[in-house]
XYZ file of C-alpha atoms in Angstrom:
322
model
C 72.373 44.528 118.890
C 68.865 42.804 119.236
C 67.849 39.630 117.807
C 65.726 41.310 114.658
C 68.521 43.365 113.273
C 70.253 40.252 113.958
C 67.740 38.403 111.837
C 67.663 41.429 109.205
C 71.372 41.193 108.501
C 71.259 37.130 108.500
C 68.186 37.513 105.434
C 70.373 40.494 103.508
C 73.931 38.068 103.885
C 71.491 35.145 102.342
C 70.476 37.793 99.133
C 73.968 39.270 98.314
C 75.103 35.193 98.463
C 72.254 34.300 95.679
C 73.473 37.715 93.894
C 77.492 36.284 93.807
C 76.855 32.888 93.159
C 76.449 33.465 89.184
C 80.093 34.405 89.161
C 80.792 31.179 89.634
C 78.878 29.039 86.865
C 81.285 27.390 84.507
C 80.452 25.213 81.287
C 76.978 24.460 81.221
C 74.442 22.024 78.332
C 70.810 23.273 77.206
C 70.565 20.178 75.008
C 69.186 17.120 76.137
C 69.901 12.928 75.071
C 67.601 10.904 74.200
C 67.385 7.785 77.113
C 68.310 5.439 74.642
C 71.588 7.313 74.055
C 72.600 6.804 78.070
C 75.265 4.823 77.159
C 77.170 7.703 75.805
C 77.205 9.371 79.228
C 80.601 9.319 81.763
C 80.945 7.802 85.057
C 79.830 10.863 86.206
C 76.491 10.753 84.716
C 77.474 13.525 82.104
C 76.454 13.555 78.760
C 78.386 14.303 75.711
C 76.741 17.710 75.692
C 78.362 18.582 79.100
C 81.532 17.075 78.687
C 82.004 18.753 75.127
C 81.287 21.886 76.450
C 83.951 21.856 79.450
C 86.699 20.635 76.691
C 85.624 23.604 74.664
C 85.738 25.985 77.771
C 89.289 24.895 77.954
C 90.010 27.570 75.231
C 87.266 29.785 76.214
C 88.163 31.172 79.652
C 86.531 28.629 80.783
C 83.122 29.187 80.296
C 81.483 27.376 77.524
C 77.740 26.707 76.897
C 76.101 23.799 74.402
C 72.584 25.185 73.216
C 69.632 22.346 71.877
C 69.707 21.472 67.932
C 67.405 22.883 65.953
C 65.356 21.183 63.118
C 67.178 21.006 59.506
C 70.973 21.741 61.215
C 73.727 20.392 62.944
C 76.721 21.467 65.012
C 79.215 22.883 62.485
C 82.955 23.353 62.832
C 84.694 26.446 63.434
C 84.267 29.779 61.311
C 87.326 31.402 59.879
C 89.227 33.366 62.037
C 87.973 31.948 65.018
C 89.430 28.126 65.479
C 91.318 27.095 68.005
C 93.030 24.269 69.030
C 90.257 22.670 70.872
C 87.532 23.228 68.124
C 90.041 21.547 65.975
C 90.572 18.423 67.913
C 89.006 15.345 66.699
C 88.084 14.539 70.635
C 85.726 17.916 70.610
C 84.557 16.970 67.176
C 83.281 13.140 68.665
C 82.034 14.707 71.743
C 79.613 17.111 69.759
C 79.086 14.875 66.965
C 77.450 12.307 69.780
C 75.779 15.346 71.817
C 74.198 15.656 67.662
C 73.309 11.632 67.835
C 72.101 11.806 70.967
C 69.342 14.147 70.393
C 68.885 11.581 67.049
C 70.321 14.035 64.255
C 72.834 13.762 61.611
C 76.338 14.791 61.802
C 78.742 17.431 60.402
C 81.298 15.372 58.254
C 85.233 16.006 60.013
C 85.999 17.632 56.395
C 84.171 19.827 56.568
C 83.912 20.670 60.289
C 88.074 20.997 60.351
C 88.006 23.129 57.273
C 88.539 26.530 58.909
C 91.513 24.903 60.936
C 95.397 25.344 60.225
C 96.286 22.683 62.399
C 94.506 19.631 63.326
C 94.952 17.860 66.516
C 93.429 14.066 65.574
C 92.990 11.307 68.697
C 94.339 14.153 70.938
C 93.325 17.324 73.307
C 95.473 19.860 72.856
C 94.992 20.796 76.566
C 93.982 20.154 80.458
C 91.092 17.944 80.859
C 89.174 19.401 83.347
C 88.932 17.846 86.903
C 85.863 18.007 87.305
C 84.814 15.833 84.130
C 86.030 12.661 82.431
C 86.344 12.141 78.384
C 84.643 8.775 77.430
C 87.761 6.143 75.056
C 85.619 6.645 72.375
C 85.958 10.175 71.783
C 89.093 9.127 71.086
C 88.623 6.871 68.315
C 90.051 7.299 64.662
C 87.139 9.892 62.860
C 89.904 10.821 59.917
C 89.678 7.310 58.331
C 85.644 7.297 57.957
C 85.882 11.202 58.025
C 82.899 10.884 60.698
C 81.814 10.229 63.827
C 80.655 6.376 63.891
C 78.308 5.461 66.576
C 77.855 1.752 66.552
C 81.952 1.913 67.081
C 81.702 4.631 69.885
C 79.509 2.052 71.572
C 81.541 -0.920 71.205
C 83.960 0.868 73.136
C 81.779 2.293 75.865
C 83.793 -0.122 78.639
C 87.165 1.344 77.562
C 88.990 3.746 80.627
C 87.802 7.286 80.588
C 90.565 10.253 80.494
C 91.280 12.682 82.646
C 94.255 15.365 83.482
C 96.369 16.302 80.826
C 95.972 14.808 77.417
C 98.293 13.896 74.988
C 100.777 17.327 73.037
C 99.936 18.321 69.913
C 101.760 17.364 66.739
C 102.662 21.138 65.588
C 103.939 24.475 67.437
C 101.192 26.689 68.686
C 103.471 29.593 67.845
C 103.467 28.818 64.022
C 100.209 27.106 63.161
C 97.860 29.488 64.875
C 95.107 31.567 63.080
C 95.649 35.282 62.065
C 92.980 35.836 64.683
C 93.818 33.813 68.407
C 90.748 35.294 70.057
C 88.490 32.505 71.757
C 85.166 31.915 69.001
C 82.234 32.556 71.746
C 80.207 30.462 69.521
C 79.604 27.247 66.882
C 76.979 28.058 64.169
C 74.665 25.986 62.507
C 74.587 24.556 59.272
C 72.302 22.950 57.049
C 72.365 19.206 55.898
C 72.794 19.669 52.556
C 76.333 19.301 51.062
C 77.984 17.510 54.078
C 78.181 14.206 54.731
C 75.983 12.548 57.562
C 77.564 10.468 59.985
C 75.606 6.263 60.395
C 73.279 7.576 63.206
C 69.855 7.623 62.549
C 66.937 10.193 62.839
C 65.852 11.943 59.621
C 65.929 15.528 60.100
C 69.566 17.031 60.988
C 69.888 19.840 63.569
C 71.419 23.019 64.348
C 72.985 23.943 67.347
C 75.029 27.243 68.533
C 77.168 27.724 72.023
C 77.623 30.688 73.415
C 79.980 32.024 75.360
C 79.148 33.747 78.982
C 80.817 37.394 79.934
C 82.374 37.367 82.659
C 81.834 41.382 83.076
C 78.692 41.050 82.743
C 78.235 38.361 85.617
C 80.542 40.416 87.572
C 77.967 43.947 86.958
C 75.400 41.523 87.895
C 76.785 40.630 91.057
C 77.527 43.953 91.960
C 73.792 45.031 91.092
C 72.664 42.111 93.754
C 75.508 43.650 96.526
C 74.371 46.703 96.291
C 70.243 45.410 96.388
C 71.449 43.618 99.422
C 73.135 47.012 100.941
C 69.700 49.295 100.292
C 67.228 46.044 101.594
C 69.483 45.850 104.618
C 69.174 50.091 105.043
C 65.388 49.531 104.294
C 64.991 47.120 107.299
C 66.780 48.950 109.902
C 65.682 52.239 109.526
C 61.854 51.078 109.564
C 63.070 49.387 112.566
C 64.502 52.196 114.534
C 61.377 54.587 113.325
C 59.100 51.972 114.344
C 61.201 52.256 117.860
C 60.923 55.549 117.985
C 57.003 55.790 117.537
C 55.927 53.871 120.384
C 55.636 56.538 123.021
C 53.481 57.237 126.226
C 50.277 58.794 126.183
C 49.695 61.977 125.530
C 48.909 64.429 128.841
C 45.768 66.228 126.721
C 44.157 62.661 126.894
C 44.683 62.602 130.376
C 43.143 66.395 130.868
C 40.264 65.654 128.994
C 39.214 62.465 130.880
C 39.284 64.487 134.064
C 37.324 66.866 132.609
C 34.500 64.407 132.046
C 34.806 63.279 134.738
C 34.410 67.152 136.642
C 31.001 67.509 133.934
C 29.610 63.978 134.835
C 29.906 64.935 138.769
C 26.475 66.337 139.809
C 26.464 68.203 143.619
C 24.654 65.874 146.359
C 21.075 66.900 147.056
C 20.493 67.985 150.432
C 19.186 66.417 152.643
C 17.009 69.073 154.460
C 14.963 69.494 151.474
C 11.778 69.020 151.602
C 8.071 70.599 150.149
C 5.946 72.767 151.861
C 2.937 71.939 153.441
C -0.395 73.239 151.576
C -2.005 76.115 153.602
C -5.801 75.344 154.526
C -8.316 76.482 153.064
C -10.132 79.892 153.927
C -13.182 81.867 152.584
C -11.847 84.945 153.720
C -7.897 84.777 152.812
C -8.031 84.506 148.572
C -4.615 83.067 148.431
C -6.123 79.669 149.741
C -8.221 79.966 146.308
C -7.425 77.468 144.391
C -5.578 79.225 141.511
C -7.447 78.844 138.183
C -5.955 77.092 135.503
C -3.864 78.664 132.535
C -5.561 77.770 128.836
C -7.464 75.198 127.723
C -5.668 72.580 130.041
C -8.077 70.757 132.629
C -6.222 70.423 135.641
C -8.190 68.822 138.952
C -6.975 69.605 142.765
C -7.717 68.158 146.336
C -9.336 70.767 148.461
C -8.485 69.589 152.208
C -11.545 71.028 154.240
C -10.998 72.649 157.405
C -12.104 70.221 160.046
C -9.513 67.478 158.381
C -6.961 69.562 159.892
C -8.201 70.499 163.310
C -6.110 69.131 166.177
C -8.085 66.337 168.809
C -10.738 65.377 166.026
C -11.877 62.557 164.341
C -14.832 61.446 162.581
C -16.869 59.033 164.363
C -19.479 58.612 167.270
C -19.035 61.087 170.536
C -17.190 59.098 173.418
C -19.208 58.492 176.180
């Protein structure tokens, strides 16, 4: 195989790679903290935005995404029929709460954001942290009390050790306290400020902010769509290859007969080389083909008439020898 199909297949293996690699996107944050609110980030640089949406993709399949607030909303709890036991966690509710601070909103009151919830899970996760992210101590903290997420105590106990594995079992069976409806909520709606109860952060206008939840099908159909790009580029390639192969041929043998034909037409015979004029005849009174021959129309045309004696052999013009 040559070095460019070589090169083709290397450029199509590069495409269907790009294509796949959507597949494998997991919990993801649109919204953005404020730099003041850096201290609220992990040792891992994450913000509560990010780490709030991989607890949250713990009852999700996985795949959980925090969207920006909005003006006039906040995040809102869980709608009915769709908690679960992570939305109902007072961890979750602090994480999103601060990823609500942090972009210098108000808060959702724990009231009213466990409302839709038949069991509560308070200063617990109901399941795996994920490895790949670590829960801040003050997510942690006592939000039933105040019945909100406080700030100024979330940041006294920035120092505290982060979690990470599994957290702490739930205080009820799953099997018995669940909601007429288990399926995963693929979202958190917004809700505005009036008739909850803000939170002590600061910022005048509240926010609203909704997650949404990624399909896997339809990451799968799109990586599918890029194999099958890659496939018809890579078919593309090497069949323009092979016909570009194909055209380069020798030349053709009617060029060749035609340039030997010119060159038969440009050949001229050789002139001989026993050609040569005649000599004029002399001039005589009494033979009228010497006559000079009178010219045709209007054209004046002038000849040389030798005379006689210029032609006679043994004379010269001259004095006599003596």
């Amino acid at each position: 195989m040559s070095l460019k199909v070589l090169t083709i297949f290397g450029i199509a293996a590069k495409l269907i790679q790009v294509a796949v690699l959507p597949v494998a996107q997991a919990q993801t944050s649109l919204a953005t903290c404020l730099p003041e609110f850096g201290w609220m980030n992990n040792s891992l640089h994450q913000s509560p935005c990010v780490v709030g949406a991989y607890m949250l993709g713990v009852c999700n399949s996985g795949e959980f995404t925090v969207l920006p607030l909005a003006p006039s909303h906040h995040y809102t709890g869980p709608t009915a029929g769709q908690a679960n036991p992570c939305q109902c966690s007072t961890v979750v509710y602090s994480l999103i709460s601060a990823c609500g601070a942090c972009q210098n909103r108000t808060v959702e009151a724990w009231s009213a954001w466990q409302t839709n919830c038949s069991v509560v899970y308070p200063q617990q996760f109901p399941g795996t942290i994920p490895s790949v992210t670590r829960v801040p101590a003050w997510a942690y903290l006592d939000v039933v009390k105040s019945d909100a997420f406080n700030a100024t105590a979330a940041k006294a106990d920035r120092s505290a050790p982060e979690s990470t594995g599994a957290g702490p079992k739930p205080t009820g069976s799953f099997s018995t306290t669940t909601t007429s409806s288990p399926t995963p909520t693929p979202s958190i709606s917004g809700g505005n400020d009036s008739g909850t109860n803000g939170s002590n952060t600061t910022g005048g206008d509240s926010s609203s902010a909704t997650t949404s939840k990624k399909s896997p099908a339809g990451a799968i159909a799109g990586a599918v769509i890029g194999v099958l790009g890659g496939l018809a580029i890579i078919a593309t390639l090497v069949f323009f290859f092979i016909r570009r192969r194909r055209a380069k041929t020798a030349p053709s043998a009617t060029y060749a007969y035609n340039a030997h034909s010119d060159a038969a037409l440009n050949a001229s015979p050789p002139m001989s080389q026993h050609s040569h004029n005649p000599l004029p005849r002399l001039y005589d009174p009494s033979d009228p083909s010497t006559f000079p021959k009178t010219p045709a129309g209007p054209t004046v045309q002038t000849a040389n008439i030798a005379s006689p004696q210029q032609y006679q052999s043994n004379q010269y013009s001259g004095f006599p020898e003596l």
